[in-house]
GROMACS .gro file of C-alpha atoms in nm:
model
  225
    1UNK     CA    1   0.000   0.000   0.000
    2UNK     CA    2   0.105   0.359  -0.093
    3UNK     CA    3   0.057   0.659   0.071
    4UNK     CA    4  -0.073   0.965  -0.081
    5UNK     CA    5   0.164   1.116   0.128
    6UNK     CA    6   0.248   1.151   0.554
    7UNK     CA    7  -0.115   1.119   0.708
    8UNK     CA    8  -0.337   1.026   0.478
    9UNK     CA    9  -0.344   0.676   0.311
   10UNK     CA   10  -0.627   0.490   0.133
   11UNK     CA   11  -0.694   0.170   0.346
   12UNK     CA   12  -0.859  -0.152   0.088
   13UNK     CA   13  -1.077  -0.378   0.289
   14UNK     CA   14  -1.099  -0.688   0.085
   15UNK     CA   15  -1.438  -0.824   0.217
   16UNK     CA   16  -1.696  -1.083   0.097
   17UNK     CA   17  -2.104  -0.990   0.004
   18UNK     CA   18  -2.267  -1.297   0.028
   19UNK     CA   19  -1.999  -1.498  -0.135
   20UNK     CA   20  -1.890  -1.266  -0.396
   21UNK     CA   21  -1.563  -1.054  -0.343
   22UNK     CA   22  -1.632  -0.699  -0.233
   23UNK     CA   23  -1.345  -0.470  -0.205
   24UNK     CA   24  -1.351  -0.094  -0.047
   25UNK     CA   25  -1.094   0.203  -0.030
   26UNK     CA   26  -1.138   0.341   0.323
   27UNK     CA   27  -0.922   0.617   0.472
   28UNK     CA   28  -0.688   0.609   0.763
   29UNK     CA   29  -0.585   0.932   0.849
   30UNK     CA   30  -0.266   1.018   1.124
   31UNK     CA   31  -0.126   1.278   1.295
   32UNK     CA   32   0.090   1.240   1.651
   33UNK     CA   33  -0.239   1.260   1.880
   34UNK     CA   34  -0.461   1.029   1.690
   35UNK     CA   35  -0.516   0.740   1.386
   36UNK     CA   36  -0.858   0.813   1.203
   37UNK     CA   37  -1.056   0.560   1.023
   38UNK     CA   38  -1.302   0.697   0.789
   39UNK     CA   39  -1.600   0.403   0.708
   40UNK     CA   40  -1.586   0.083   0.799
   41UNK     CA   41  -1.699  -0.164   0.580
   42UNK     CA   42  -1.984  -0.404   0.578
   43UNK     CA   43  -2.099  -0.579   0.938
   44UNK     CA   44  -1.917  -0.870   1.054
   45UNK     CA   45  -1.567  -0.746   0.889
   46UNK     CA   46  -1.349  -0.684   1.209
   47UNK     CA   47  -1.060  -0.935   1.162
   48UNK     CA   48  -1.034  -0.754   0.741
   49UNK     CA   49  -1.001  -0.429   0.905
   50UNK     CA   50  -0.732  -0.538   1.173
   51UNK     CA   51  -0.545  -0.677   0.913
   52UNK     CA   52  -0.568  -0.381   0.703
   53UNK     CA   53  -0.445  -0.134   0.966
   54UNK     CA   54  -0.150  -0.384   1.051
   55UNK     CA   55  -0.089  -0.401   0.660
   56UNK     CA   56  -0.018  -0.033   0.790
   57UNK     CA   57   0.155  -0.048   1.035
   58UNK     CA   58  -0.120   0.083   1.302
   59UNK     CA   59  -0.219  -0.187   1.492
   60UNK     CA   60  -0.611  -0.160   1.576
   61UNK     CA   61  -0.510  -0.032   1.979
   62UNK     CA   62  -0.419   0.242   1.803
   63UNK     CA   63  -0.744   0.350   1.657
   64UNK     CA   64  -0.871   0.654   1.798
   65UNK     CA   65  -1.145   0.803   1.573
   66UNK     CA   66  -1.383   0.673   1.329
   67UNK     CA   67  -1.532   0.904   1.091
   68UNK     CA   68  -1.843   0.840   0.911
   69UNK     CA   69  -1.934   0.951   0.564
   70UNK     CA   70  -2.329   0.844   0.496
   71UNK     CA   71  -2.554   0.591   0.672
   72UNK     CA   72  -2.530   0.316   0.403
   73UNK     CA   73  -2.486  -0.029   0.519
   74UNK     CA   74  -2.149  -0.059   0.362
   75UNK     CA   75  -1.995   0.235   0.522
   76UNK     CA   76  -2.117   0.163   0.879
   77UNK     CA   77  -2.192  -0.175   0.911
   78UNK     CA   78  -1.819  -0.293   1.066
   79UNK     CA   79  -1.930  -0.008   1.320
   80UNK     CA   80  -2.019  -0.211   1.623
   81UNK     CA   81  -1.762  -0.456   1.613
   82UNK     CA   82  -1.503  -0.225   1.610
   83UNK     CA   83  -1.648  -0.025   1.886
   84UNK     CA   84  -1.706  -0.400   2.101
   85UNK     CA   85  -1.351  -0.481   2.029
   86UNK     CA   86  -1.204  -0.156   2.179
   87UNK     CA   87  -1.451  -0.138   2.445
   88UNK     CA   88  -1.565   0.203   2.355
   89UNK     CA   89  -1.216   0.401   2.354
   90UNK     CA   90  -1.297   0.488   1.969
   91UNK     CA   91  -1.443   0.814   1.923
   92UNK     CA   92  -1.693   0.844   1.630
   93UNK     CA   93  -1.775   1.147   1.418
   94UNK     CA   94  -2.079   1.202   1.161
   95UNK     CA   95  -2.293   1.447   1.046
   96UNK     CA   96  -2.598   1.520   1.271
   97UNK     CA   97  -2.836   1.357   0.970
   98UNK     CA   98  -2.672   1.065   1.009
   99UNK     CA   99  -2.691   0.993   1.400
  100UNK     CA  100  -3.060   0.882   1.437
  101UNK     CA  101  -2.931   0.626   1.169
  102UNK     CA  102  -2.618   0.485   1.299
  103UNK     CA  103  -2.802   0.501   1.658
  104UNK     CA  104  -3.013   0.222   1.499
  105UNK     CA  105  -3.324   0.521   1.622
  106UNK     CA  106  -3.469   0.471   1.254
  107UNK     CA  107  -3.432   0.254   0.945
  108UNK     CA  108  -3.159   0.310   0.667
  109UNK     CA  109  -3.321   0.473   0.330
  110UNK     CA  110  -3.212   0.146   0.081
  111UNK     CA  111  -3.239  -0.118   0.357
  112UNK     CA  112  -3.507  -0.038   0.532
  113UNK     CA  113  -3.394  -0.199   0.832
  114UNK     CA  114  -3.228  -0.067   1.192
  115UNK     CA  115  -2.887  -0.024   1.151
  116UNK     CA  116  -2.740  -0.210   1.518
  117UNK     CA  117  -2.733   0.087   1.719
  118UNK     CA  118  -2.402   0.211   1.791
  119UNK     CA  119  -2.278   0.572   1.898
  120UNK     CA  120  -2.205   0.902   1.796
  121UNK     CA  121  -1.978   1.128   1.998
  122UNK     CA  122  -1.938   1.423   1.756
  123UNK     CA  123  -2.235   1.531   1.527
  124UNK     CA  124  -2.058   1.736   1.238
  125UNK     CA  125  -2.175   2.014   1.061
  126UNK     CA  126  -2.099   2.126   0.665
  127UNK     CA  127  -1.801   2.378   0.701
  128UNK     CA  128  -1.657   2.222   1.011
  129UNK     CA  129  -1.293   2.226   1.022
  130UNK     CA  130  -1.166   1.989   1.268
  131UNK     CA  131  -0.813   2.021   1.393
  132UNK     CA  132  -0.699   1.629   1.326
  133UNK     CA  133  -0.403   1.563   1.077
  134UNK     CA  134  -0.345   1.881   0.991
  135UNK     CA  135  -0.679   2.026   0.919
  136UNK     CA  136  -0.981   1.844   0.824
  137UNK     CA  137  -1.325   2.038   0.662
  138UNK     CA  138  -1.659   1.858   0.652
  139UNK     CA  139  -1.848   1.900   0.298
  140UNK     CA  140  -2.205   1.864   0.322
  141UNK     CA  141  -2.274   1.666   0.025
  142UNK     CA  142  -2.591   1.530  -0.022
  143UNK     CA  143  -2.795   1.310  -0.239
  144UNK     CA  144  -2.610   0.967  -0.227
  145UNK     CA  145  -2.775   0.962   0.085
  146UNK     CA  146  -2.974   1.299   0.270
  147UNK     CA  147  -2.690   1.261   0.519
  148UNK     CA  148  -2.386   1.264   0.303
  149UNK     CA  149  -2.061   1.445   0.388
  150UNK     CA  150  -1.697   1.442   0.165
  151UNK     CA  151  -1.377   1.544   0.399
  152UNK     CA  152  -1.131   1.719   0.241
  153UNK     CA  153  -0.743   1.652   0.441
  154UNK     CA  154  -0.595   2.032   0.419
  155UNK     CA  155  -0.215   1.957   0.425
  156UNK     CA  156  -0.263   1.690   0.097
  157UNK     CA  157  -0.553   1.867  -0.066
  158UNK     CA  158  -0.706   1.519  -0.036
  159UNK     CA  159  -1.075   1.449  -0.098
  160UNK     CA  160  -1.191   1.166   0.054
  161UNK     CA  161  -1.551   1.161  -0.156
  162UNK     CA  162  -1.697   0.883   0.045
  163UNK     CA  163  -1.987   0.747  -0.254
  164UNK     CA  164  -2.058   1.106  -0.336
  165UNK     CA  165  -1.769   1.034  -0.622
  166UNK     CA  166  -1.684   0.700  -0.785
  167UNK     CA  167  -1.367   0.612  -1.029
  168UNK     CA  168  -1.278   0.386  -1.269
  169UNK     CA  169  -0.886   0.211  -1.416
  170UNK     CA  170  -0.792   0.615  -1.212
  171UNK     CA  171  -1.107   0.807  -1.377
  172UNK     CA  172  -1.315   1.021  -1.149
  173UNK     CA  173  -1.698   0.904  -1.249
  174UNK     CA  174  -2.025   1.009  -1.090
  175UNK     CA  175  -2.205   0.894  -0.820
  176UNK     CA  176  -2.346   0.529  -0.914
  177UNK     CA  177  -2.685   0.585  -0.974
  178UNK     CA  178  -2.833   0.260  -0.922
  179UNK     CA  179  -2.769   0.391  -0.558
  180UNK     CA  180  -2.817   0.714  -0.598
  181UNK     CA  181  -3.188   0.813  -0.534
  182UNK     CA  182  -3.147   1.200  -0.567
  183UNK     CA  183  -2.929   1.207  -0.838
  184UNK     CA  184  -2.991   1.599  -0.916
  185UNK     CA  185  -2.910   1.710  -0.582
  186UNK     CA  186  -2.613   1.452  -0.585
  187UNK     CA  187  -2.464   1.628  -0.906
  188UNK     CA  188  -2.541   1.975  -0.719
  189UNK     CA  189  -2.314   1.850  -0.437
  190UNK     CA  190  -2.028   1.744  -0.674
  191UNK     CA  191  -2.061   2.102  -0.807
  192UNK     CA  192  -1.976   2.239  -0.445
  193UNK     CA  193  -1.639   2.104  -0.468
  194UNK     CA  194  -1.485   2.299  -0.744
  195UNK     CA  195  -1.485   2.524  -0.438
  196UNK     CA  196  -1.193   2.349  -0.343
  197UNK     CA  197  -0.831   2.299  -0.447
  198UNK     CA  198  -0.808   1.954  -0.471
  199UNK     CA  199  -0.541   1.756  -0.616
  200UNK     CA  200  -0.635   1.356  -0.518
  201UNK     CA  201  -0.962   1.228  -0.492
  202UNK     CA  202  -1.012   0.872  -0.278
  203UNK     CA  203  -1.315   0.693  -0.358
  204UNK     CA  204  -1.506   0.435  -0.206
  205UNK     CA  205  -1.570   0.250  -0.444
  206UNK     CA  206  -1.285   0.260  -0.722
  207UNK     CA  207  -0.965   0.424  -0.527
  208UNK     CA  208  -0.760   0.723  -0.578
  209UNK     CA  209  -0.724   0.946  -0.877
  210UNK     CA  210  -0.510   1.227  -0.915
  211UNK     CA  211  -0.564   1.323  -1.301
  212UNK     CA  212  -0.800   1.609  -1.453
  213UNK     CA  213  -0.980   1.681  -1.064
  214UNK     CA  214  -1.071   1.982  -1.172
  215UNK     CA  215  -1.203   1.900  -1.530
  216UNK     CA  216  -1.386   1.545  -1.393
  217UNK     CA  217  -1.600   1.759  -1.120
  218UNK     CA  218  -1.721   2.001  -1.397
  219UNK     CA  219  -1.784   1.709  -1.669
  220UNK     CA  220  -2.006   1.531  -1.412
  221UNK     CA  221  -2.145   1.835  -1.228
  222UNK     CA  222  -2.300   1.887  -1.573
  223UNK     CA  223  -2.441   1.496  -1.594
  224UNK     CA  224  -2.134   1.396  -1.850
  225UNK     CA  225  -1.994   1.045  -1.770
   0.00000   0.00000   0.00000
């Protein structure tokens, strides 16, 4: 595994969906106070993630922060485990729409079931800046999911798109839209961030690109593939 550069590195959980392989770029963020996960896979994936932060070189006891991006399954269902296995030292950050899900208070939008219920110490806000790793902003970004927030690492000028973004063989693409009820608002969203000067992109589903940002955001903020 690569890193983008000092902090910031995409972490690949190489998971199974009922049988079929099913792999994810999270984000593990550093600085010397604290190790940041950002999603964490689908339920029942604890030993893939401890391997993946060892593949690292940060054992799991040094977890101290989980951020979350949206409510979808995939992004919070490895959640409780990991909050189980450290017996609650993790710290968890999301956007206030997303609590009531991850609280397991009421039922995810595509599954229409309770999410296990699991906490939320820090309910974010679009245009937070929080001082981990040398500056992290909160994007409100929604229509993915109603909840949906993009982080964007200062020192790297780093997006971490969460599903708000997908990319393909290094090609930013749009939001999938097979999952992606609201897809006008969700195109909106990816027109926010030409606000921002951002020179790698690391998507859930796909990886990291670092080619044509700029150009990609206004192709698909438009509805071009």
């Amino acid at each position: 595994m690569m890193a983008i550069q000092a902090g910031i590195t995409p972490l690949i959980l190489k998971m199974n969906a009922r049988g079929n392989p099913f792999h994810v770029h999270a984000t593990l963020l550093w600085d010397e106070n604290d190790v940041i996960l950002v999603d964490t896979g689908l339920p029942g994936q604890l030993e893939v993630v401890r391997n993946a932060l060892e593949e690292a070189s940060f054992p799991f006891e040094k977890l101290t922060k989980i951020m979350i991006t949206h409510h979808d399954m995939d992004h919070i269902g490895g959640l409780p485990d990991l909050l189980a296995a450290s017996e609650g030292r993790i710290e968890v950050l999301a956007h206030e729409l997303s609590k009531p899900y991850i609280q397991g208070e009421i039922p995810t939008l595509k599954g229409k079931v309770l999410a296990p219920p699991s906490k939320v110490d820090v309910a974010l806000q679009d245009g937070d800046i929080l001082p981990y790793c040398g500056g992290l902003q909160v994007i409100f970004t929604p229509g993915h999911t109603p909840d949906h927030i993009c982080l964007y690492h200062q020192p790297s000028r780093t997006l971490i798109s969460g599903d708000a973004l997908t990319a393909q063989d290094g090609v930013l693409m749009p939001p999938n839209p097979d999952f992606t009820p609201d897809r006008d608002t969700a195109l909106k969203s990816v027109a926010k961030l030409l606000d921002w000067d951002i020179a790698t992109v690391i998507t859930y589903h796909g990886g990291v690109c670092t080619e044509r940002i700029k150009e990609r955001l206004a192709e698909i903020a438009e509805g071009k593939n």
